[in-house]
JSON list of C-alpha atoms in Angstrom, two decimals:
[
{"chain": "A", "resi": 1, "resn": "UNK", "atom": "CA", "xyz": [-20.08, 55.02, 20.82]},
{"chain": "A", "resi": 2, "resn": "UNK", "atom": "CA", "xyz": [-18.85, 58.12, 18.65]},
{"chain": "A", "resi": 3, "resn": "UNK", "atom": "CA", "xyz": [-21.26, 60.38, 20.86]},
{"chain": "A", "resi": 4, "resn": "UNK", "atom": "CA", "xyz": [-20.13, 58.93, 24.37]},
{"chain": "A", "resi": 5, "resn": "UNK", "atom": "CA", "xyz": [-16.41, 58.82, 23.20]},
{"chain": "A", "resi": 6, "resn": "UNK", "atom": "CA", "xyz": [-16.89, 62.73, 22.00]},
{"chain": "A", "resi": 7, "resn": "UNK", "atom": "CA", "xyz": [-18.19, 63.24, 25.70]},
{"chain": "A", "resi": 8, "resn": "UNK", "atom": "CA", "xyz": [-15.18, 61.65, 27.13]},
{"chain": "A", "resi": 9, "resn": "UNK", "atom": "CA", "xyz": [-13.13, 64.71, 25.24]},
{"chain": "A", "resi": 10, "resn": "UNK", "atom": "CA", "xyz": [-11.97, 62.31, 22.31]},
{"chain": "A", "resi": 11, "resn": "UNK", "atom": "CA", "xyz": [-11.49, 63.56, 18.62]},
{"chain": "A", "resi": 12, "resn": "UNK", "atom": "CA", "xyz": [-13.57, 60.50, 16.91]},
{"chain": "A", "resi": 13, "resn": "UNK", "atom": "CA", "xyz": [-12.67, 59.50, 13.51]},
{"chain": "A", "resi": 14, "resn": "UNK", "atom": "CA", "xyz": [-16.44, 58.22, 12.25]},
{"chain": "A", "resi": 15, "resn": "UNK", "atom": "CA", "xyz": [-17.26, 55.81, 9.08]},
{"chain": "A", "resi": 16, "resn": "UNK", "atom": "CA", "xyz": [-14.38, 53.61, 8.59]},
{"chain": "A", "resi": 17, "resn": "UNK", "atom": "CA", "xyz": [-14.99, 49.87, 7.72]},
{"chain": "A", "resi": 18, "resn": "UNK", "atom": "CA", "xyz": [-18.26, 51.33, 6.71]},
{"chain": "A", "resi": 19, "resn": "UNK", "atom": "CA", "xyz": [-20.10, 51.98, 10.45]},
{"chain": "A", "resi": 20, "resn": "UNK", "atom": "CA", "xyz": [-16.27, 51.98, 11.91]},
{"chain": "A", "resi": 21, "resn": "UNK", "atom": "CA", "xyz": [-15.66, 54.19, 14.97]},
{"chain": "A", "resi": 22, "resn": "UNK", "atom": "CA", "xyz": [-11.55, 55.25, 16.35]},
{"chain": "A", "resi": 23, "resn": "UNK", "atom": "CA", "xyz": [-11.21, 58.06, 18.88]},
{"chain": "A", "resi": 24, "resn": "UNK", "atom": "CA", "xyz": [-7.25, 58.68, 19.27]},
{"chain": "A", "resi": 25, "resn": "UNK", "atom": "CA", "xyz": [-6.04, 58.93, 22.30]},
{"chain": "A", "resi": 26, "resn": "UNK", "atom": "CA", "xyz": [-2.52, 61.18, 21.74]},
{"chain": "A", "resi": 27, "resn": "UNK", "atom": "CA", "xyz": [0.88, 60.40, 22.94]},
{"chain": "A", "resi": 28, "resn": "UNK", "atom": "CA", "xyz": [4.31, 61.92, 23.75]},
{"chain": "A", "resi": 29, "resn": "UNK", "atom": "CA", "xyz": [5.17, 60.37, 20.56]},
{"chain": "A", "resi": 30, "resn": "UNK", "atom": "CA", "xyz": [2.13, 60.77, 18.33]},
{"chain": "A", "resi": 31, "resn": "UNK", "atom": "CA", "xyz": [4.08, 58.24, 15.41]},
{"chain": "A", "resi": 32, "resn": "UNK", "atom": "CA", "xyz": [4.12, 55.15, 17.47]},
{"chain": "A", "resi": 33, "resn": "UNK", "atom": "CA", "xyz": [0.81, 53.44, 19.22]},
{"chain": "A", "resi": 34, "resn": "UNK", "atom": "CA", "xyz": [-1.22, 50.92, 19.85]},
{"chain": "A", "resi": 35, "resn": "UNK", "atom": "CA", "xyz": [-4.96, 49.95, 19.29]},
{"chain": "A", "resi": 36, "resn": "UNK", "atom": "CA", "xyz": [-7.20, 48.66, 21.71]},
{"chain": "A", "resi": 37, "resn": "UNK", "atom": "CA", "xyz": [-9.90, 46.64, 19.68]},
{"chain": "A", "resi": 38, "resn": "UNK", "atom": "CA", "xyz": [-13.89, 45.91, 20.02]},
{"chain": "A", "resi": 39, "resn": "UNK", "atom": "CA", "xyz": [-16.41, 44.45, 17.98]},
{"chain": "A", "resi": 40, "resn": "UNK", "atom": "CA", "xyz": [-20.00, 45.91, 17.37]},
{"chain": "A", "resi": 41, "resn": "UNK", "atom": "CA", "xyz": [-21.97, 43.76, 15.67]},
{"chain": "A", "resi": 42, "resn": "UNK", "atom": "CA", "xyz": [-25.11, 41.49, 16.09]},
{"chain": "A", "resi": 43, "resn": "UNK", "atom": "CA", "xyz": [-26.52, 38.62, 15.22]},
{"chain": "A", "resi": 44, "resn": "UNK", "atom": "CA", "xyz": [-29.79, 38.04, 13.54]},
{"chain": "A", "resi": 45, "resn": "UNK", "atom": "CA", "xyz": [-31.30, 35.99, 16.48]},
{"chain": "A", "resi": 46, "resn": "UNK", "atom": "CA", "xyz": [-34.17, 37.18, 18.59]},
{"chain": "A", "resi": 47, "resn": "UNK", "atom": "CA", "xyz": [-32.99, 37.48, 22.37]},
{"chain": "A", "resi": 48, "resn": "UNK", "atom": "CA", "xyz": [-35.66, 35.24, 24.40]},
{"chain": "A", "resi": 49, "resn": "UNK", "atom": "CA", "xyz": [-34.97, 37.02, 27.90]},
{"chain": "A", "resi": 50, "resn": "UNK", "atom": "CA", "xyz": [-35.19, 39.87, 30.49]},
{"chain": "A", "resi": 51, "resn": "UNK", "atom": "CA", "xyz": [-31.93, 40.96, 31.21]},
{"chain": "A", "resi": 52, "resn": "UNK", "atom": "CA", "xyz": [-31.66, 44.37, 31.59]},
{"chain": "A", "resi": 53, "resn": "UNK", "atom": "CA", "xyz": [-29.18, 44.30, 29.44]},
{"chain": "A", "resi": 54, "resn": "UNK", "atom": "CA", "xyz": [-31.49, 42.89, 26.26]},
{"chain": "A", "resi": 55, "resn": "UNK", "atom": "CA", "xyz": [-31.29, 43.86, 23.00]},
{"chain": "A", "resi": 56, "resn": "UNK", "atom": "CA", "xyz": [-33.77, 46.77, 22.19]},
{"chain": "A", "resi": 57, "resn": "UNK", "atom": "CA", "xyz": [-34.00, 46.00, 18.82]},
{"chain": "A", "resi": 58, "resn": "UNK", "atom": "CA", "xyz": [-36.31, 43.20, 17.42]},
{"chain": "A", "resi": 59, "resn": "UNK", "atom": "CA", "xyz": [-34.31, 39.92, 15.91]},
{"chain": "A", "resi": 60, "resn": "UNK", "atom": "CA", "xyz": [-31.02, 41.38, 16.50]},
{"chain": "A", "resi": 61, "resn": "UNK", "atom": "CA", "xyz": [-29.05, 40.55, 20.00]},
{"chain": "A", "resi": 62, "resn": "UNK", "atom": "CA", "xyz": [-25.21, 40.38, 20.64]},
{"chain": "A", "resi": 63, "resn": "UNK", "atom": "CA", "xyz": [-25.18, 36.80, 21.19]},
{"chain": "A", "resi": 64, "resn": "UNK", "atom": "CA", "xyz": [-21.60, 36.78, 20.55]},
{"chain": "A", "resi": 65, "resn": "UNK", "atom": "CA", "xyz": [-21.04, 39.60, 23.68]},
{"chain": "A", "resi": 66, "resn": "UNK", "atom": "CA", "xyz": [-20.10, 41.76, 21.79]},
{"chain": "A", "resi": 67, "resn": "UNK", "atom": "CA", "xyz": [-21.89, 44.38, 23.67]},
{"chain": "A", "resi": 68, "resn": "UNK", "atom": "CA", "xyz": [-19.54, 43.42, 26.69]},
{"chain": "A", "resi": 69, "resn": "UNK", "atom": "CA", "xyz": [-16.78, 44.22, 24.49]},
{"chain": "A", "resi": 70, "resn": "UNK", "atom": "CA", "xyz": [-18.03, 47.60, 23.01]},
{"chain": "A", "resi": 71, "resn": "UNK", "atom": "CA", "xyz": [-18.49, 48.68, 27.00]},
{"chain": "A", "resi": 72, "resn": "UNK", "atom": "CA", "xyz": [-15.02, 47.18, 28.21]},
{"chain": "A", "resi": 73, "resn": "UNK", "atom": "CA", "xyz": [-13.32, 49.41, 25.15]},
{"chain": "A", "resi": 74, "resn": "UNK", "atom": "CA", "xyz": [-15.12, 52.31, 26.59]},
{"chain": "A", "resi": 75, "resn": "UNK", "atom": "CA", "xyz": [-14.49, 51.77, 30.04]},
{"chain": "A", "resi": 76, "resn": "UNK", "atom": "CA", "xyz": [-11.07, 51.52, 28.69]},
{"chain": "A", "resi": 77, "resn": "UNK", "atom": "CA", "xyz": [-10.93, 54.91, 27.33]},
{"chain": "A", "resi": 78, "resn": "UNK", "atom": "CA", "xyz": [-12.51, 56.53, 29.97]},
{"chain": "A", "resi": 79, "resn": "UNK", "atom": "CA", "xyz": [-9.73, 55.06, 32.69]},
{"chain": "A", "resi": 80, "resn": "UNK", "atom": "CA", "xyz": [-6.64, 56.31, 30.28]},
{"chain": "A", "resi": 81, "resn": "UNK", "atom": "CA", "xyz": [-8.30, 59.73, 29.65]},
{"chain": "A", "resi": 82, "resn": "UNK", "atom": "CA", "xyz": [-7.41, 60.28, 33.20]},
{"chain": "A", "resi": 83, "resn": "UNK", "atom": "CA", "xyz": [-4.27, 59.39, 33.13]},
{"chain": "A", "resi": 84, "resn": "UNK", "atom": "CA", "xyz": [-0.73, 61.21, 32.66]},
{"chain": "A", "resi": 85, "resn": "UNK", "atom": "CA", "xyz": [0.01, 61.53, 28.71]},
{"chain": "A", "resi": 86, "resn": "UNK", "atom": "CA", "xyz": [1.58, 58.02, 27.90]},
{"chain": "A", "resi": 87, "resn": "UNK", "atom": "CA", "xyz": [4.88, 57.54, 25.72]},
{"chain": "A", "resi": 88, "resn": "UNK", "atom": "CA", "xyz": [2.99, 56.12, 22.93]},
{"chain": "A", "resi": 89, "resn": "UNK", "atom": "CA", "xyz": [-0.42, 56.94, 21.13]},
{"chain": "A", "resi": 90, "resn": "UNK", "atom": "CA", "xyz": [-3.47, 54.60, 22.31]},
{"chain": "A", "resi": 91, "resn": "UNK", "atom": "CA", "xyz": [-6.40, 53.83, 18.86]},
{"chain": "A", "resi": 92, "resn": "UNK", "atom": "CA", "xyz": [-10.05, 52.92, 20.19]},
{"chain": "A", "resi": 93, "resn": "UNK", "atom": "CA", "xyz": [-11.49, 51.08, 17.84]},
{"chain": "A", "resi": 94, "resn": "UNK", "atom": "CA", "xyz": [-14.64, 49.50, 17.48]},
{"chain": "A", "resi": 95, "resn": "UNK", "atom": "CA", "xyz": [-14.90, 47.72, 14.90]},
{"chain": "A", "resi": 96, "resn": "UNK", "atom": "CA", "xyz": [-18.15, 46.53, 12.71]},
{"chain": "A", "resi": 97, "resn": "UNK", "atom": "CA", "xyz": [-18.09, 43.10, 10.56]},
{"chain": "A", "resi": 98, "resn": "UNK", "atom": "CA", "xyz": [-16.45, 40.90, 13.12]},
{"chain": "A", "resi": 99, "resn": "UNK", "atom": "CA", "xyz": [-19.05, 38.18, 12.28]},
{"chain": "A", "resi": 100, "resn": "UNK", "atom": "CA", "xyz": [-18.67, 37.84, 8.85]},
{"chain": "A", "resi": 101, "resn": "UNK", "atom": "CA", "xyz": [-14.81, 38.49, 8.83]},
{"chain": "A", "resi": 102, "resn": "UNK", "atom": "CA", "xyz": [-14.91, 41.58, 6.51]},
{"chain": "A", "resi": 103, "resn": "UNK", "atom": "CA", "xyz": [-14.85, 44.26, 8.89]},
{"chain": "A", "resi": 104, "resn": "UNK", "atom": "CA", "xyz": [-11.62, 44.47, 9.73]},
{"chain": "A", "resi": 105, "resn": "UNK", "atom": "CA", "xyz": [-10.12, 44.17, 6.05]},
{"chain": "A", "resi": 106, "resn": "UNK", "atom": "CA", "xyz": [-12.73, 46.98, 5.24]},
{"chain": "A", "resi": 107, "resn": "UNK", "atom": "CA", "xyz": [-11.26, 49.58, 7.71]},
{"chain": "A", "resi": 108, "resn": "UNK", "atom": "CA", "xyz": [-7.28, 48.83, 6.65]},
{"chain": "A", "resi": 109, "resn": "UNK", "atom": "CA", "xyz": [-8.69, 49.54, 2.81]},
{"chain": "A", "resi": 110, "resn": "UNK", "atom": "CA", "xyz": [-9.80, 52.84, 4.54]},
{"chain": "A", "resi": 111, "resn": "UNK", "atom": "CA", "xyz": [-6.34, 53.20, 5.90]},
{"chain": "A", "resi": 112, "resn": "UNK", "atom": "CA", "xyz": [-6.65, 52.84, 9.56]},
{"chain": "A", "resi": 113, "resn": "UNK", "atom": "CA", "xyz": [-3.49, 51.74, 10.26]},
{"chain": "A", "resi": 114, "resn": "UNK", "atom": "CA", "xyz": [-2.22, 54.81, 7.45]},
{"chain": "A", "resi": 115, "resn": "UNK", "atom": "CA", "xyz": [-4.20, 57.76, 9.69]},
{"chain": "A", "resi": 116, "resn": "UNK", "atom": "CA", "xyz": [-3.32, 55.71, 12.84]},
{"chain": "A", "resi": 117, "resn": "UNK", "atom": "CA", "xyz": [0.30, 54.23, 12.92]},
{"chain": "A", "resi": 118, "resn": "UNK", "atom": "CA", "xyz": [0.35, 51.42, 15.53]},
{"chain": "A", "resi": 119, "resn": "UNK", "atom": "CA", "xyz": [3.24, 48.69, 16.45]},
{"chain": "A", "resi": 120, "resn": "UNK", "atom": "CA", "xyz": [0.49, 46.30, 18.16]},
{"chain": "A", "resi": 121, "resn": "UNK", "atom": "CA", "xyz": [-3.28, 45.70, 17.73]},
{"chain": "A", "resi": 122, "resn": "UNK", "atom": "CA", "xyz": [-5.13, 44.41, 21.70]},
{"chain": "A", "resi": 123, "resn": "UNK", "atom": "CA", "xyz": [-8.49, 42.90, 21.31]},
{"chain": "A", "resi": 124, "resn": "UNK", "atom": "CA", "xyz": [-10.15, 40.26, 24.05]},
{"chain": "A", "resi": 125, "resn": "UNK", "atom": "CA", "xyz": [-13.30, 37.60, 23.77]},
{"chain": "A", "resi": 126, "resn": "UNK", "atom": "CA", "xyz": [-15.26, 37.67, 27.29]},
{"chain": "A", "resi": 127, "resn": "UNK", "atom": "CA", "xyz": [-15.38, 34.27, 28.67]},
{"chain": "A", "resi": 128, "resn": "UNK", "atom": "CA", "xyz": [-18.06, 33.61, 31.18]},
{"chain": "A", "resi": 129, "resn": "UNK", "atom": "CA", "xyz": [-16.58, 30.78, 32.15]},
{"chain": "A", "resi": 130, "resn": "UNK", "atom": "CA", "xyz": [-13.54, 33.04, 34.09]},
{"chain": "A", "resi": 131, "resn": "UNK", "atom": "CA", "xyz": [-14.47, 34.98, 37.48]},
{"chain": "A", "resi": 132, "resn": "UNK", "atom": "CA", "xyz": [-14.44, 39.07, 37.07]},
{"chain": "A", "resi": 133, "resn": "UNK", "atom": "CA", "xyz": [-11.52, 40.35, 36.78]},
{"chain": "A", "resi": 134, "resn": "UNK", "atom": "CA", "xyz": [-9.72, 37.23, 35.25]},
{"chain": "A", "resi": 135, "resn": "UNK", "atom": "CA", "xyz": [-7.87, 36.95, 32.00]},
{"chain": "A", "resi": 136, "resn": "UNK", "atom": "CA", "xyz": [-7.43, 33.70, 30.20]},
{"chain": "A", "resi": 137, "resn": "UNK", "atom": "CA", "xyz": [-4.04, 33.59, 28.30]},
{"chain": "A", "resi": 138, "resn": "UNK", "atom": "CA", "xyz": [-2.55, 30.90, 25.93]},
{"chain": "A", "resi": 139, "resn": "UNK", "atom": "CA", "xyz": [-0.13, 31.06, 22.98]},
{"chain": "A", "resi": 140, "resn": "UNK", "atom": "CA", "xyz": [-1.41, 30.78, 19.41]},
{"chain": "A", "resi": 141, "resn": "UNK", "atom": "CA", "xyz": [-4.96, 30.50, 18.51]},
{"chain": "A", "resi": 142, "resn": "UNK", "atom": "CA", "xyz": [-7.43, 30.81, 21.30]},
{"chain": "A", "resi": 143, "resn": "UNK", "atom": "CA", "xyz": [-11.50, 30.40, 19.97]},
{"chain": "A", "resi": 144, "resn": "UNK", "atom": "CA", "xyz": [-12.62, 28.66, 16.91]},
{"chain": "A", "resi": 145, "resn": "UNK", "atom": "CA", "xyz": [-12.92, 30.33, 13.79]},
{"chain": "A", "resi": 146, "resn": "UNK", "atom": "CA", "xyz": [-15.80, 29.37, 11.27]},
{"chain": "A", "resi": 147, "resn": "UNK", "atom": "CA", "xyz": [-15.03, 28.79, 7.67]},
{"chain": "A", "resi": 148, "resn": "UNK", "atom": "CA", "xyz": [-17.39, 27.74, 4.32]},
{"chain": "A", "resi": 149, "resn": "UNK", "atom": "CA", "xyz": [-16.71, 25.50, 1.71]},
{"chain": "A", "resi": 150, "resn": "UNK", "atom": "CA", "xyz": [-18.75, 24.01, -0.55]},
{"chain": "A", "resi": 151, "resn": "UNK", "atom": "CA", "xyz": [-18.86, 20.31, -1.75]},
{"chain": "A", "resi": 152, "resn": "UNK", "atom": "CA", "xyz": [-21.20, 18.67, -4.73]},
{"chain": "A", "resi": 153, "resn": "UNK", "atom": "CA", "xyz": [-22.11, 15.30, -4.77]},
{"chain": "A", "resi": 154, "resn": "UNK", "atom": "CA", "xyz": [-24.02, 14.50, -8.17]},
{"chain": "A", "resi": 155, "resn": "UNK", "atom": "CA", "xyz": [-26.42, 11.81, -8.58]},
{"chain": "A", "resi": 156, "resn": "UNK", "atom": "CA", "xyz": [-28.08, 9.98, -11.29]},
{"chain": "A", "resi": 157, "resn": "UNK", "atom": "CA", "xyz": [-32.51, 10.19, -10.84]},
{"chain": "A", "resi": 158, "resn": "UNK", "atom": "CA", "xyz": [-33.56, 6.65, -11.12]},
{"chain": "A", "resi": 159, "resn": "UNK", "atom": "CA", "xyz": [-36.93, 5.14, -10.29]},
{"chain": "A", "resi": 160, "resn": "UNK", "atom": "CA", "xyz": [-37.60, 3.16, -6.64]},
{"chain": "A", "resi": 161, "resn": "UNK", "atom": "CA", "xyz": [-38.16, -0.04, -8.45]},
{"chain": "A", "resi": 162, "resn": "UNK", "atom": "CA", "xyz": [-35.14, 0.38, -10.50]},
{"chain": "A", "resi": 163, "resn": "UNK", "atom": "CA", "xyz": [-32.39, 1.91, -8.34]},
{"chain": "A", "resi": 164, "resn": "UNK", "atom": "CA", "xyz": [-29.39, -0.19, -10.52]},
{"chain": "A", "resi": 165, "resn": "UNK", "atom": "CA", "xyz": [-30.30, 2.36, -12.82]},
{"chain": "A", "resi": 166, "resn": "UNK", "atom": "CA", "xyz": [-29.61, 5.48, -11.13]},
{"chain": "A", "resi": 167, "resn": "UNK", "atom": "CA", "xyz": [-26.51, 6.33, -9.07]},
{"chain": "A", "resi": 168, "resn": "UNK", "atom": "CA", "xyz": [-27.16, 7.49, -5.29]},
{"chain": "A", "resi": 169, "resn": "UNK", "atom": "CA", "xyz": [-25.28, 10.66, -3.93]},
{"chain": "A", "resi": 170, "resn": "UNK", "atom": "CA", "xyz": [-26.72, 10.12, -0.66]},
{"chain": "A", "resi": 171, "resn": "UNK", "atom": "CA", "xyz": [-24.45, 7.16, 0.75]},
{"chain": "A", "resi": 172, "resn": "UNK", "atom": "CA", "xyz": [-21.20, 9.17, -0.38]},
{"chain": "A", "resi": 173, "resn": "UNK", "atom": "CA", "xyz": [-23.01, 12.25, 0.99]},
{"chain": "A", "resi": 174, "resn": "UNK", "atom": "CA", "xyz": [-23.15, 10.72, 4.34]},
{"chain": "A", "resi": 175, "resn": "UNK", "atom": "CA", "xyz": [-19.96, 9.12, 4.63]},
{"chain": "A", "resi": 176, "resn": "UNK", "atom": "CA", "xyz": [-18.77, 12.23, 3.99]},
{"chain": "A", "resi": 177, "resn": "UNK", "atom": "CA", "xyz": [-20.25, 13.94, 6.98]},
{"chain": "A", "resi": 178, "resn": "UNK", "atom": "CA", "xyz": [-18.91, 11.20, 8.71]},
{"chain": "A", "resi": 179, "resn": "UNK", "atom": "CA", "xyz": [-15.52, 11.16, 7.63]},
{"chain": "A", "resi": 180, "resn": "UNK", "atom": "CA", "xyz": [-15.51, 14.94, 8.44]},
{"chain": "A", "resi": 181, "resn": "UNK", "atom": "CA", "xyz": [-15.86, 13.91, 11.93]},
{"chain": "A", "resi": 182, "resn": "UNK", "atom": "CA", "xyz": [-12.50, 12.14, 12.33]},
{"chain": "A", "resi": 183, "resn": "UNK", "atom": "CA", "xyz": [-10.50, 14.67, 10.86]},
{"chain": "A", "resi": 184, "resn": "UNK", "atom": "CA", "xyz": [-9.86, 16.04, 14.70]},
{"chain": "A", "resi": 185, "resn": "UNK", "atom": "CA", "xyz": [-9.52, 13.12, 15.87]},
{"chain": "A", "resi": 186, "resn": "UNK", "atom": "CA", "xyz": [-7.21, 11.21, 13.66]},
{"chain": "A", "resi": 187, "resn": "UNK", "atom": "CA", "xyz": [-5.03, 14.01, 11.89]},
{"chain": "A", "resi": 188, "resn": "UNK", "atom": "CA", "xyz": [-4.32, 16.50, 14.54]},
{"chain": "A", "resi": 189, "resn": "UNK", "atom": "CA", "xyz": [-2.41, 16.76, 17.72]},
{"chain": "A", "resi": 190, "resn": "UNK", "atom": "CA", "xyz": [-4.58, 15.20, 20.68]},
{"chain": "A", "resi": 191, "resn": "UNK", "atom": "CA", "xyz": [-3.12, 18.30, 22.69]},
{"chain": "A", "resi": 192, "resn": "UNK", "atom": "CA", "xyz": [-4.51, 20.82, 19.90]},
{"chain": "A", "resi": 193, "resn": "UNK", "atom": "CA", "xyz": [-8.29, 21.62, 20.35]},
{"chain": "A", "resi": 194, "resn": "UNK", "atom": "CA", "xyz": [-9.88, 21.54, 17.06]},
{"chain": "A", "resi": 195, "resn": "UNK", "atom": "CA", "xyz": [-13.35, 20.28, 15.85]},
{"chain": "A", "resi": 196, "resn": "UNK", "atom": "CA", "xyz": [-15.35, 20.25, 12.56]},
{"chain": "A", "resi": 197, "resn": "UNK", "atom": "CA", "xyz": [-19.05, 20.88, 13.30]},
{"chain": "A", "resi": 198, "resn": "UNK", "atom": "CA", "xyz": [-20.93, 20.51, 9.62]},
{"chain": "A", "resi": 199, "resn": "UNK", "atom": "CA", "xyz": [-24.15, 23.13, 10.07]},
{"chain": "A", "resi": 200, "resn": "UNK", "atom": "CA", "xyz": [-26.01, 23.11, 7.14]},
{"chain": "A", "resi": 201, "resn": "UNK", "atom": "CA", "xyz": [-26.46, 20.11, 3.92]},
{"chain": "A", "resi": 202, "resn": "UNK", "atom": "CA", "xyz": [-28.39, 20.91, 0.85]},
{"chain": "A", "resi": 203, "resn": "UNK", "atom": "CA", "xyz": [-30.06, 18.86, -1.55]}
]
C-alpha cells in the first residue's frame, strides 16, 4: 500500500499500529480533516478456490474482504488526488488489527489522531449482498461484533456406578448453552438484530 500510495504522489506516514500505513492528503486548512478508513488484515484460513483474486500466501486469505477494502481506500485516493485542493485535509488509513480489535487502539497510542487532526473517521464493510455501486445505510450499529468471556463450571469426579457421589458440571454446562440462546430472543427488542452464537466449550 505505502509503495502504490508513494506512486500516487502521497507523503506516507509508515509503522503506526505496528504495520499501520496513512498517506495525507493536504487541505486548504491543513488543521481540520477527515480519515477515510481500511482494514488489512487476514485470517488464518486456507482459501479453497481460484479466483484470481486468491490469496498468494499459504493459510492466510482475507475472508473478512478486507482486501476489497484495502483496494476501495486506494481507489479512493487515487480519485481525490485528481481533484481541486479540498477545504479540509483527507487521512488514508489502512489500518492492521481489525480482527482482533487492537489495531486501532494501537495506532491512537502512536498518536494518529495527534500527527493527523480529524473531526470525523469514514470506514465501510463490503456487503455482497448489495449490487455495485450500492451503499447500505442504517443508524447505530450495523454488523455483529464478537466478544470472549469465560465461564467455569466445576464438578466433583465420581465413579459410573456411584454418580450420587460426584456432582455433574455437564447438565448445568448445557443448560447454559441453552439458556444463552434465548437471551435474543427474550431480552431484546424483536426489531433489534442481535444473536449469541457460543463457538468453542472446553472441558
Amino acid at each position: 500500500m505505502a509503495r502504490e500510495l508513494e506512486a500516487l504522489g502521497y507523503e506516507v506516514s509508515r509503522g503506526l499500529g505496528g504495520t499501520g500505513v496513512v498517506a495525507n492528503l493536504p487541505g486548504v486548512n491543513p488543521a481540520w480533516g477527515i480519515v477515510l478508513r481500511a482494514d488489512l488484515d487476514a485470517l488464518p484460513i486456507h482459501e479453497a478456490n481460484d479466483f484470481t483474486h486468491a490469496s498468494c500466501a499459504h493459510g492466510v486469505m482475507h475472508a473478512c474482504g478486507h482486501d476489497g477494502h484495502t483496494v476501495m481506500l486506494l481507489g479512493a485516493a487515487r480519485l481525490l488526488k485528481t481533484l481541486p485542493q479540498l477545504p479540509g485535509s483527507v487521512h488514508f488509513v489502512f489500518q492492521p488489527g481489525e480482527e482482533g480489535g487492537a489495531g486501532a487502539r494501537k495506532m491512537i497510542d502512536d498518536g494518529l489522531f495527534e500527527r493527523f487532526p480529524t473531526e470525523a473517521v469514514f470506514g465501510m464493510h463490503n456487503w455482497p449482498g448489495l449490487a455495485a455501486g450500492h451503499f447500505g445505510l442504517r443508524r447505530g450499529a450495523v454488523m455483529a461484533a464478537g466478544s470472549r468471556f469465560r465461564i467455569t463450571v466445576t464438578g466433583k469426579g465420581a465413579h459410573a456406578a456411584q454418580p450420587h457421589l460426584g456432582l455433574d458440571p455437564m447438565p448445568l454446562a448445557c443448560s447454559m448453552v441453552l439458556q444463552c440462546q434465548t437471551i435474543s430472543a427474550r431480552h431484546k427488542d424483536p426489531v433489534d438484530p442481535a444473536g449469541m452464537p457460543l463457538l468453542s466449550r472446553a472441558s
